[in-house]
XYZ file of C-alpha atoms in Angstrom:
440
model
C 132.909 115.704 -35.883
C 131.472 113.706 -33.586
C 129.722 114.588 -30.334
C 131.701 113.235 -27.608
C 129.430 112.075 -24.214
C 129.728 109.450 -21.868
C 127.042 107.826 -19.594
C 126.960 109.364 -16.211
C 123.885 108.950 -13.313
C 122.023 111.764 -12.002
C 119.242 110.515 -9.967
C 119.358 106.261 -8.791
C 117.995 104.939 -12.165
C 118.439 107.659 -14.359
C 121.536 108.220 -16.832
C 121.937 110.767 -18.827
C 124.179 111.943 -21.840
C 127.199 114.203 -20.484
C 128.504 115.594 -23.194
C 132.303 117.490 -23.743
C 132.163 118.982 -27.148
C 129.302 120.428 -28.533
C 129.343 122.361 -31.868
C 127.232 125.707 -32.075
C 126.116 127.875 -35.154
C 125.132 131.269 -34.406
C 123.459 134.158 -35.996
C 124.024 137.270 -34.179
C 127.897 138.773 -33.596
C 127.919 140.075 -30.222
C 127.599 139.554 -26.782
C 127.072 135.921 -27.628
C 129.454 135.199 -30.269
C 132.103 136.219 -27.567
C 130.126 133.982 -24.871
C 129.830 130.456 -26.794
C 133.107 130.876 -28.712
C 135.028 131.193 -24.685
C 132.919 128.603 -23.153
C 134.175 125.215 -22.902
C 133.611 122.561 -24.888
C 132.057 124.852 -27.534
C 133.252 124.733 -31.043
C 131.812 127.065 -33.482
C 130.773 125.010 -37.009
C 129.857 126.964 -40.132
C 128.008 127.196 -43.740
C 126.004 123.184 -43.200
C 127.969 121.608 -40.934
C 126.501 119.787 -38.570
C 125.115 121.384 -34.805
C 124.150 120.476 -31.193
C 122.910 124.383 -30.593
C 121.914 126.446 -32.693
C 120.739 130.541 -31.466
C 119.178 130.612 -34.992
C 117.598 133.614 -36.256
C 113.419 133.524 -36.937
C 114.525 134.061 -40.660
C 116.041 130.098 -40.597
C 113.398 129.275 -37.896
C 111.057 129.377 -40.528
C 112.335 128.547 -43.873
C 113.893 125.438 -42.112
C 112.764 124.592 -38.933
C 109.963 121.338 -40.223
C 112.216 120.538 -42.619
C 115.126 119.911 -40.083
C 115.679 116.274 -38.282
C 116.741 117.256 -34.691
C 118.479 114.377 -31.976
C 117.084 114.087 -28.792
C 120.169 116.611 -27.667
C 119.723 119.302 -29.621
C 118.754 122.531 -28.734
C 117.589 126.086 -30.924
C 116.301 129.818 -29.119
C 113.248 130.205 -30.629
C 110.108 127.971 -30.244
C 108.140 127.399 -33.700
C 105.537 130.472 -33.542
C 106.948 132.443 -30.962
C 105.282 135.861 -32.677
C 102.155 134.933 -30.254
C 103.726 136.603 -27.620
C 105.831 138.954 -29.010
C 104.121 140.237 -31.972
C 101.804 143.360 -30.427
C 98.558 142.455 -32.085
C 98.656 139.000 -30.888
C 100.200 139.025 -27.786
C 96.984 142.030 -26.964
C 94.605 139.536 -28.573
C 95.888 136.728 -26.370
C 96.410 138.346 -23.109
C 91.799 139.218 -23.970
C 91.400 135.910 -24.465
C 93.436 134.815 -21.274
C 91.169 137.013 -19.135
C 87.804 136.287 -20.383
C 89.012 132.976 -19.733
C 89.693 133.526 -16.216
C 86.460 135.605 -15.601
C 84.371 132.488 -16.777
C 86.425 129.647 -14.859
C 87.658 132.148 -11.573
C 85.696 135.036 -11.223
C 86.452 138.493 -11.665
C 88.537 139.395 -9.095
C 91.406 136.485 -10.646
C 90.863 138.159 -14.145
C 91.549 141.757 -13.135
C 94.975 140.002 -11.999
C 95.466 140.322 -16.500
C 94.768 144.033 -15.883
C 98.686 144.940 -16.615
C 98.604 146.827 -20.067
C 96.642 149.657 -21.670
C 93.566 149.802 -23.517
C 94.624 148.706 -27.286
C 92.787 148.484 -30.240
C 94.069 146.318 -33.510
C 94.733 148.877 -36.478
C 92.621 148.881 -38.775
C 90.509 146.053 -37.998
C 89.050 147.747 -34.890
C 88.702 151.318 -35.881
C 85.247 151.762 -35.327
C 85.781 150.051 -31.364
C 88.799 152.363 -30.753
C 86.637 155.527 -32.234
C 84.370 154.669 -29.475
C 86.551 154.164 -26.576
C 88.812 157.485 -27.971
C 85.583 159.683 -27.418
C 85.105 158.229 -24.161
C 87.801 160.969 -22.862
C 88.951 163.626 -25.301
C 92.027 164.825 -24.573
C 93.616 161.556 -23.509
C 96.818 160.918 -25.762
C 96.918 157.512 -27.549
C 100.123 156.039 -28.754
C 99.996 153.924 -32.091
C 102.490 151.020 -33.019
C 103.480 149.487 -36.031
C 102.622 145.389 -34.752
C 106.137 144.605 -35.462
C 109.322 147.183 -35.388
C 111.124 147.967 -32.527
C 113.553 150.911 -31.257
C 110.448 153.257 -31.527
C 110.312 153.005 -35.003
C 107.162 153.754 -36.926
C 106.065 154.742 -33.695
C 103.783 158.477 -33.004
C 101.320 160.210 -30.705
C 98.035 161.657 -30.865
C 95.333 163.041 -28.966
C 92.633 164.026 -32.028
C 91.069 161.386 -34.590
C 91.886 164.286 -36.979
C 95.822 163.270 -36.649
C 95.252 160.162 -37.726
C 93.188 160.717 -40.572
C 95.828 160.802 -43.030
C 97.149 157.139 -42.004
C 94.025 155.045 -41.926
C 92.943 156.695 -45.752
C 96.495 155.344 -46.596
C 95.130 152.103 -45.620
C 92.006 152.059 -47.793
C 92.120 150.020 -50.318
C 95.067 148.419 -48.955
C 95.513 143.915 -49.345
C 95.938 143.312 -45.670
C 98.229 140.695 -44.990
C 96.374 138.061 -42.698
C 99.277 136.913 -39.956
C 96.868 133.942 -39.148
C 96.440 132.663 -42.845
C 100.248 132.984 -43.133
C 102.052 133.218 -39.515
C 105.634 132.087 -41.586
C 106.161 135.428 -42.886
C 103.633 137.748 -41.440
C 106.532 138.369 -37.567
C 109.679 138.174 -39.597
C 112.456 139.181 -37.442
C 115.755 138.719 -40.128
C 118.583 138.857 -37.549
C 117.938 137.141 -33.917
C 121.041 140.089 -32.865
C 119.933 143.298 -31.677
C 123.252 145.189 -33.538
C 122.286 148.589 -34.670
C 120.938 147.232 -38.498
C 118.596 144.650 -36.460
C 117.469 144.655 -32.524
C 114.323 143.360 -30.119
C 111.794 141.659 -32.675
C 111.050 142.150 -36.066
C 112.620 144.097 -38.977
C 109.363 146.151 -41.245
C 108.102 142.617 -43.095
C 104.284 143.625 -42.339
C 103.417 146.387 -43.885
C 103.408 150.249 -41.808
C 98.954 149.860 -41.857
C 99.126 146.998 -39.065
C 99.322 148.918 -36.222
C 97.755 148.879 -32.667
C 96.542 151.879 -30.916
C 97.138 152.164 -27.433
C 96.027 153.947 -24.542
C 99.219 155.721 -23.319
C 100.221 155.590 -19.677
C 100.274 159.405 -18.396
C 103.606 160.938 -18.555
C 102.271 162.921 -15.696
C 101.576 159.540 -13.494
C 104.781 158.306 -14.613
C 106.836 156.779 -12.099
C 110.773 159.300 -12.155
C 113.938 158.891 -10.919
C 115.522 162.124 -10.692
C 113.198 163.526 -12.917
C 113.935 160.880 -15.427
C 111.555 158.502 -16.938
C 112.245 154.752 -17.745
C 111.251 151.432 -18.332
C 112.418 148.443 -16.787
C 113.722 145.143 -19.333
C 113.598 142.211 -17.338
C 114.225 138.635 -19.047
C 112.233 135.370 -18.861
C 113.773 132.373 -19.855
C 111.376 129.516 -20.597
C 112.465 126.085 -21.207
C 109.150 124.747 -22.034
C 105.304 125.209 -22.264
C 103.871 121.654 -21.312
C 104.590 121.800 -18.757
C 105.038 125.243 -18.300
C 108.242 125.968 -16.929
C 109.719 129.801 -16.261
C 112.882 131.170 -15.052
C 113.762 134.571 -13.826
C 116.670 136.503 -13.909
C 117.884 138.904 -11.445
C 118.623 141.637 -14.471
C 118.565 145.554 -15.331
C 116.881 148.897 -15.787
C 116.450 151.014 -18.749
C 116.274 154.913 -17.641
C 115.465 157.671 -20.641
C 116.637 161.231 -20.372
C 114.029 163.493 -22.102
C 112.930 161.524 -24.702
C 109.695 160.775 -22.535
C 107.605 158.562 -24.331
C 110.215 156.056 -25.948
C 112.655 154.355 -23.340
C 113.704 152.149 -25.674
C 117.924 152.211 -25.613
C 118.437 152.454 -29.388
C 115.947 156.292 -29.454
C 118.192 157.331 -25.901
C 121.746 157.162 -28.175
C 120.331 159.444 -30.389
C 120.085 162.491 -27.585
C 123.034 165.037 -27.409
C 122.895 163.421 -23.270
C 124.107 159.876 -23.737
C 127.092 159.329 -23.042
C 128.826 155.694 -24.625
C 130.829 154.748 -21.889
C 128.586 155.317 -19.150
C 125.456 154.201 -21.142
C 121.673 154.592 -19.523
C 120.993 152.186 -17.266
C 120.852 151.264 -13.847
C 121.605 147.352 -12.175
C 117.999 145.999 -10.822
C 119.143 145.839 -7.605
C 120.412 149.731 -7.318
C 116.889 150.682 -8.709
C 114.862 148.355 -5.540
C 116.643 149.582 -2.666
C 116.031 153.321 -4.613
C 112.024 152.603 -3.958
C 112.880 151.117 -0.594
C 114.216 153.638 0.639
C 111.306 155.712 -0.670
C 108.201 153.587 -0.496
C 109.639 151.296 2.488
C 109.812 147.218 2.134
C 105.864 146.348 1.462
C 105.014 148.429 -0.573
C 108.394 147.558 -2.853
C 107.538 144.043 -2.838
C 103.987 143.969 -4.195
C 105.314 145.992 -6.710
C 108.087 143.234 -7.294
C 105.292 140.382 -6.826
C 102.930 142.350 -9.491
C 106.018 141.947 -11.899
C 105.696 138.035 -11.252
C 102.208 137.961 -12.048
C 102.739 139.725 -15.316
C 105.392 137.836 -16.357
C 103.276 134.472 -15.677
C 100.200 135.614 -16.827
C 101.277 136.621 -20.081
C 103.353 132.673 -20.221
C 99.966 131.132 -19.434
C 98.483 133.083 -21.908
C 98.835 131.937 -24.761
C 100.499 128.396 -22.716
C 97.784 126.177 -25.204
C 98.845 128.204 -28.087
C 102.615 128.009 -28.547
C 103.862 124.647 -29.995
C 106.444 123.574 -26.907
C 108.243 121.220 -29.121
C 111.444 120.423 -26.339
C 114.442 121.358 -28.981
C 113.501 124.833 -28.020
C 113.665 127.382 -25.449
C 113.145 131.256 -25.435
C 114.737 134.137 -23.874
C 112.135 136.746 -23.715
C 112.497 140.796 -22.929
C 109.687 142.039 -21.377
C 109.992 145.778 -20.739
C 107.605 147.462 -18.005
C 106.511 150.938 -17.287
C 106.245 151.722 -13.752
C 103.841 154.774 -12.973
C 103.567 157.061 -9.720
C 101.179 154.343 -7.636
C 104.250 151.961 -8.118
C 101.686 150.097 -10.431
C 103.717 147.954 -13.248
C 102.412 148.185 -16.704
C 103.193 145.860 -19.599
C 104.642 147.808 -23.035
C 105.632 144.648 -25.057
C 107.697 141.320 -25.219
C 110.561 140.936 -27.438
C 111.155 137.525 -28.677
C 115.871 138.375 -28.978
C 115.923 141.363 -26.756
C 118.903 143.430 -27.663
C 122.541 141.100 -26.910
C 124.490 144.496 -28.513
C 125.879 146.092 -25.535
C 125.321 149.959 -24.847
C 128.537 150.739 -22.389
C 131.095 148.036 -20.387
C 129.056 148.089 -17.839
C 126.058 146.365 -20.076
C 128.638 143.857 -21.407
C 129.155 142.286 -18.317
C 126.024 142.236 -17.939
C 124.777 140.853 -21.097
C 127.785 138.024 -20.693
C 126.294 136.784 -17.594
C 122.454 136.731 -18.235
C 124.207 134.404 -21.819
C 126.419 132.754 -19.698
C 123.646 131.801 -17.458
C 121.398 131.189 -20.337
C 123.398 128.418 -21.586
C 123.977 126.972 -18.057
C 120.489 126.695 -17.823
C 120.241 124.622 -21.036
C 121.960 122.336 -19.939
C 123.759 121.067 -23.524
C 126.261 119.529 -21.451
C 123.474 117.713 -18.845
C 125.555 118.386 -15.663
C 122.110 119.839 -14.015
C 119.940 117.431 -11.917
C 116.767 119.006 -12.912
C 115.805 119.469 -9.204
C 118.032 122.922 -9.470
C 115.879 126.001 -8.313
C 118.327 128.157 -8.969
C 120.654 128.802 -11.352
C 123.511 131.530 -11.316
C 121.124 134.597 -11.937
C 118.220 132.859 -12.418
C 115.473 131.497 -10.676
C 112.667 129.089 -11.387
C 109.750 130.771 -10.481
C 107.236 128.177 -12.584
C 107.894 124.543 -13.474
C 103.908 123.055 -13.784
C 102.971 125.415 -10.981
C 104.503 128.235 -8.655
C 107.658 127.396 -7.231
C 108.339 128.081 -3.587
C 111.519 129.266 -1.641
C 111.011 127.405 0.897
C 112.291 123.111 0.877
C 109.083 120.978 1.431
C 105.633 119.343 0.608
C 103.255 120.092 -1.979
C 101.331 121.242 0.994
C 102.955 124.604 0.972
C 101.083 125.540 -2.492
C 97.880 126.068 -0.013
C 99.624 128.066 2.888
C 99.402 132.014 3.145
C 102.942 131.874 4.438
C 103.747 130.657 0.441
C 106.409 132.808 -1.054
C 107.077 132.712 -5.235
C 111.338 131.841 -6.130
C 112.070 135.008 -7.276
C 114.451 137.353 -6.459
C 113.758 139.773 -8.743
C 116.561 143.231 -8.282
C 118.179 141.306 -4.871
C 121.986 140.024 -4.376
C 123.109 138.438 -7.179
C 126.024 136.439 -6.299
C 126.176 134.139 -8.963
C 130.080 133.833 -9.120
C 129.577 132.041 -5.537
C 126.422 129.786 -6.057
C 127.917 128.476 -10.246
C 131.112 127.378 -7.879
C 129.097 125.587 -5.132
C 126.438 124.396 -7.950
C 129.140 122.667 -10.406
C 131.483 121.731 -7.879
C 128.645 119.710 -5.568
C 128.028 118.407 -9.450
C-alpha cells in the first residue's frame, strides 16, 4: 500500500506533504485501538506490513529501533531511552543532578524549585546513606518501591530498620543487573498497553532487589476530598527534547476510598466499595472548582503553577540525556499528590500511562485524550506549527515558556507573563477543534 499525499502551502515558501492515508500499527487493544480504527484515512497494518505510525511497546522499541529505517514522516510512541524519566531510580538520579546544576548556575532559590519529591534512596546501592537519614527522624513512615513495577506491586511500608532486614539479606550476594550497562534490557515494559495484564510502566523484568526507599508523604498531612485520599494523573505530551516542546492536557483526577497509601486505580478496583460503572475519578475541572471554593482563587492558581513547574523541571532534568529522535513522541502520565498546605509532590512518571478505561466516563476521557494526541502528532500534516492549543492540549513549552497572550518575545521578561497552561479549566475541545480545522 502506498501512502497518498499532496503538497500544500501552510506558510509563505513552506511546502508540506499532507497525507490522506495513514498506515498504523499498535499493540494495545483498548481505547487506543478504538481511536485509531475510527480515525478517517487511517488503515490498520498487521504482521510485517509497512507502516507510517506505530504506537509500539517498549520491547519492540528495544529490539528493532536501531535496525528500522524510517522515512521522514514516520512516528513512533516512545523515545529511545524513555526510562531515564520513568524508571524510579533514574528519575530521582536525574532530578538530583539537575538540582545541583541549578544551584551552581542559578543559586539556591532556583534550585529549591526542584524540591517537589520526597527524600529518596536507590536501594541497595545507597543503603548506608538511607540508614543515616532514617535515624535522623525515628518513627517516620518510609515506603519501598520496586524501580520498574506499577499498580502498587511490590510496595511495602515500614517504620523500623528491622522491617527491611529480611529484604536486605535477600539481596546480599546476588548479582544486580546494571541498568547503565544494559539499558535495553533493564527497563522492559512488554506492553505499551495498560490493561489488566500489563499497565503503567514496566513488567517485573528487573530483579526485586532493585528498589527505592522513599520518605512517605505523611498520611495525616495529605489533602483529602470528603475524607478520601487521592492523587492526580496529569498527561504531558512531548514532541521533542531538542528543542524541548511540551503540551499539557486539561484532563483527570484519581480518588482513593480507603486504600490510603496506594491511590492507583488498579489497587482501588480491589476495594469492596469500588463501583465499575462510576469508577473512582473526578474530572480535573470539578476538582479545581472545589479547591477554589475552599481555598480561594489565588491559592489554587499558585498550586497549579507549582504543578506546571514540576512538569517542566522533570523534562529539563533529562533534556540532555534523552535521545531526541525526530520520529519519536511520548505521552507521559505524571502522578501528583497534594498535601494539606496545597504543595504538590511528584510520586512518579509513567511512559505508558493507562489507556484501559475503568468506567464509561473514563473511556470518554481517554478517547478524547488520544484523539487530541494524534491531532498534535499531526500525521496528516494539517497544522501550521504556530498553534498554541489543539483540542484538550495547550502548548506550555516551545524551547522556552509559552505565553497565553500573543505578542513579542520581550513578554517573557515582564512580570505579567502568564504561562499558556489551563489545567483544570473549561475544556471546550470540540468547538476549538471545529474552529481550528475549519480555518485550516
